[in-house]
Short mmCIF file of C-alpha atoms in Angstrom, two decimals:
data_model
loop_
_atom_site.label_atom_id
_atom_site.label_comp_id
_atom_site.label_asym_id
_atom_site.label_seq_id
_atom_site.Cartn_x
_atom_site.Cartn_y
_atom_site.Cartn_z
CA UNK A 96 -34.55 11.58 31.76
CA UNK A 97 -33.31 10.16 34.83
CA UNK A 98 -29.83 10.21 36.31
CA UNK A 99 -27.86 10.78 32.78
CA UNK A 100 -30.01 8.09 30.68
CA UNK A 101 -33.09 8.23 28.59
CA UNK A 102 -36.57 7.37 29.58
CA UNK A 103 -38.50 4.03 28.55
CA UNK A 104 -41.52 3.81 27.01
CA UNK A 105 -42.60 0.76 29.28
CA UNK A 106 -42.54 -2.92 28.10
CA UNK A 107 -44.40 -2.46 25.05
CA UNK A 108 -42.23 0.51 23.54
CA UNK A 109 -38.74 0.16 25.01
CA UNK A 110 -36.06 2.45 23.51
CA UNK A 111 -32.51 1.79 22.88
CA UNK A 112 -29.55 3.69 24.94
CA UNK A 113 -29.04 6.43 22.17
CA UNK A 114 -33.29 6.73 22.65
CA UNK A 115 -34.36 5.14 19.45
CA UNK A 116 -37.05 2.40 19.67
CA UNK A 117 -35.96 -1.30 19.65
CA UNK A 118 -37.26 -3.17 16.39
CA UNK A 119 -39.99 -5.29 17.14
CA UNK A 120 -38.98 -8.94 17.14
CA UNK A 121 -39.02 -10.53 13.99
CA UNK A 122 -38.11 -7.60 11.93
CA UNK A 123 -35.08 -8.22 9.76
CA UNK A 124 -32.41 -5.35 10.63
CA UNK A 125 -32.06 -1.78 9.12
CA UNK A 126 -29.56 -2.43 6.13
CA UNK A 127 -26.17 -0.56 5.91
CA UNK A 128 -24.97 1.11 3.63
CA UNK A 129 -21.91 -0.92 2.10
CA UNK A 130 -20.35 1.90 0.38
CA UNK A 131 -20.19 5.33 1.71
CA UNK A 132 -20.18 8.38 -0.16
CA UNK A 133 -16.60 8.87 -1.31
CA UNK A 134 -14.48 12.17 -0.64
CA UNK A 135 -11.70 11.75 -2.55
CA UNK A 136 -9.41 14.21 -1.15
CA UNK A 137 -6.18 14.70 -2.76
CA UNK A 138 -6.02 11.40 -3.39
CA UNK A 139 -6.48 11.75 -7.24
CA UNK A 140 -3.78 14.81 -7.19
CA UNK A 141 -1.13 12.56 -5.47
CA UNK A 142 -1.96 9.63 -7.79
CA UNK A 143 -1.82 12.15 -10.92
CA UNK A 144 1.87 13.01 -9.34
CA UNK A 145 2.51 9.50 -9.20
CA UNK A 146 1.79 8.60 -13.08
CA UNK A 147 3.67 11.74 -13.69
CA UNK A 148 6.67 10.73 -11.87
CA UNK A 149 7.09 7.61 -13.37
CA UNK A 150 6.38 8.20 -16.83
CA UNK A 151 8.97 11.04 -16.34
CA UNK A 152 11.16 8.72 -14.96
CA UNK A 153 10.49 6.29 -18.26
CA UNK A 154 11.23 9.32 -20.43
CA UNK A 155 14.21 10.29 -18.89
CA UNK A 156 15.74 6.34 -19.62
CA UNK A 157 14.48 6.02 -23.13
CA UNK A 158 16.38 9.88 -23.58
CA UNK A 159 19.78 7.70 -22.67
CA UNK A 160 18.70 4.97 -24.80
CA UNK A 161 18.26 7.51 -27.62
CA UNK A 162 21.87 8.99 -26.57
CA UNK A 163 23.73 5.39 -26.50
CA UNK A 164 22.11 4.88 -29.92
CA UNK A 165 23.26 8.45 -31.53
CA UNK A 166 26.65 7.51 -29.91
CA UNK A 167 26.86 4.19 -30.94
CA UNK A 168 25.68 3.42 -34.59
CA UNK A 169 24.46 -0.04 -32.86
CA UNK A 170 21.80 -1.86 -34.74
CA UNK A 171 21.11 -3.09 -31.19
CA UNK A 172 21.04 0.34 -29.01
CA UNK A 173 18.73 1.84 -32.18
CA UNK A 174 16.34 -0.92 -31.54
CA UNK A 175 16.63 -0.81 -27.57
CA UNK A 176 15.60 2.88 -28.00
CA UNK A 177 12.83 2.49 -30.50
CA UNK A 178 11.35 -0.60 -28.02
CA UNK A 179 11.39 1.44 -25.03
CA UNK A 180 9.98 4.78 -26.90
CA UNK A 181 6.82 2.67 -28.03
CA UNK A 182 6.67 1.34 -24.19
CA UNK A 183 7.26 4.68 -22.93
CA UNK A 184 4.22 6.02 -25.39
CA UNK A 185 1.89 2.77 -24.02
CA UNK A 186 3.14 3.63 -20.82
CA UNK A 187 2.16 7.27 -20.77
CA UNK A 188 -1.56 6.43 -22.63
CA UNK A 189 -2.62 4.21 -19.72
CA UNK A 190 -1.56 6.56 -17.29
CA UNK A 191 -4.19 9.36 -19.21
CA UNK A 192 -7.00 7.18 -18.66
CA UNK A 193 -6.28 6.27 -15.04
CA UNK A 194 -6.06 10.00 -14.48
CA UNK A 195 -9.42 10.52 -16.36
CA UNK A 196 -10.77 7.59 -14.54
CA UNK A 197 -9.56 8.50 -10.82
CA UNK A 198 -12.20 12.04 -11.63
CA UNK A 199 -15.19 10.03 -11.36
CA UNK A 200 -17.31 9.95 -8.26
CA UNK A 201 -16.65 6.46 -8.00
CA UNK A 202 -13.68 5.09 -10.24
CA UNK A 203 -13.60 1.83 -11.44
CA UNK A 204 -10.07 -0.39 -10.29
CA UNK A 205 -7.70 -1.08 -13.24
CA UNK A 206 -8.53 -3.49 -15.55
CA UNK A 207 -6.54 -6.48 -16.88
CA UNK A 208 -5.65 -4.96 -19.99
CA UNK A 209 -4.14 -1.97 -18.46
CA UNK A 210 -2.29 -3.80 -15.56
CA UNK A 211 -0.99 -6.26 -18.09
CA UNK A 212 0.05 -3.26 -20.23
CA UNK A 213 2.02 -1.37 -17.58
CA UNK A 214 3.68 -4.51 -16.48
CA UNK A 215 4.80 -5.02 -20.19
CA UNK A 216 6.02 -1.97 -20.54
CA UNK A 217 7.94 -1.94 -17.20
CA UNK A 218 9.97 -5.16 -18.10
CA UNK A 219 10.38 -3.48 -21.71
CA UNK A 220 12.45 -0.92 -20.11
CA UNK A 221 14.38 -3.56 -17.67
CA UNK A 222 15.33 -5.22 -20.95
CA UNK A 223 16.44 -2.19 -22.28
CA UNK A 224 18.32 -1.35 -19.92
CA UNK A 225 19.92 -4.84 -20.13
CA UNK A 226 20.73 -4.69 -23.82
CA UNK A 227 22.57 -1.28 -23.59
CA UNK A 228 24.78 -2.58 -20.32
#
């Protein structure tokens, strides 16, 4: 090694600055590695609290439904409560199987089904909230 840097080989086996040989020309480039090993971190816990939080939240506003309907004897506040319990029940399913799923080493995004199904049940309880205004 001379003056901080690595030593050549010569013309025939020149090295690289971090000392490893040069491919020879016409060799087609180590590949990389696309995906690396994942550490997940907390990253599942905080998007367990997430789910947790929100279908908390959704509990919490179907309980008032429920409480507008006991108080009210409306045919319409008894039916606002019933829609957003099932929601709040479809709701709390998909958020079980993106916990389940986020405990994999490598999860899988959401599908359409379940993306489509929180969505739904998210404007269920804006229209719930509507109908007992």
């Amino acid at each position: 090694m001379t003056g901080g840097l690595p030593a050549h080989d010569g013309p025939a086996g020149r090295g690289q600055a971090d000392g490893t040989p040069e491919p020879a020309r016409g060799t087609p480039p180590e590949p990389v590695c696309e995906t690396p090993p994942r550490d997940p971190g907390v990253q599942p816990e905080r998007t367990w609290l997430a789910w947790r939080r929100t279908t908390l939240t959704y509990a919490v506003s179907v309980g008032l439904a429920a409480r507008v309907a006991v108080a009210e004897h409306s045919a319409t506040a008894v039916a606002a409560a019933a829609l957003g319990a099932v929601a709040w029940a479809a709701l709390l399913l998909t958020a079980q199987r993106r916990r389940r799923g986020l405990a994999v080493r490598q999860p899988a995004p959401m599908d359409a089904v379940q993306v489509i199904g929180t969505l739904v049940s998210v404007l269920v309880l804006i229209v719930v909230g509507g109908m007992l205004l």
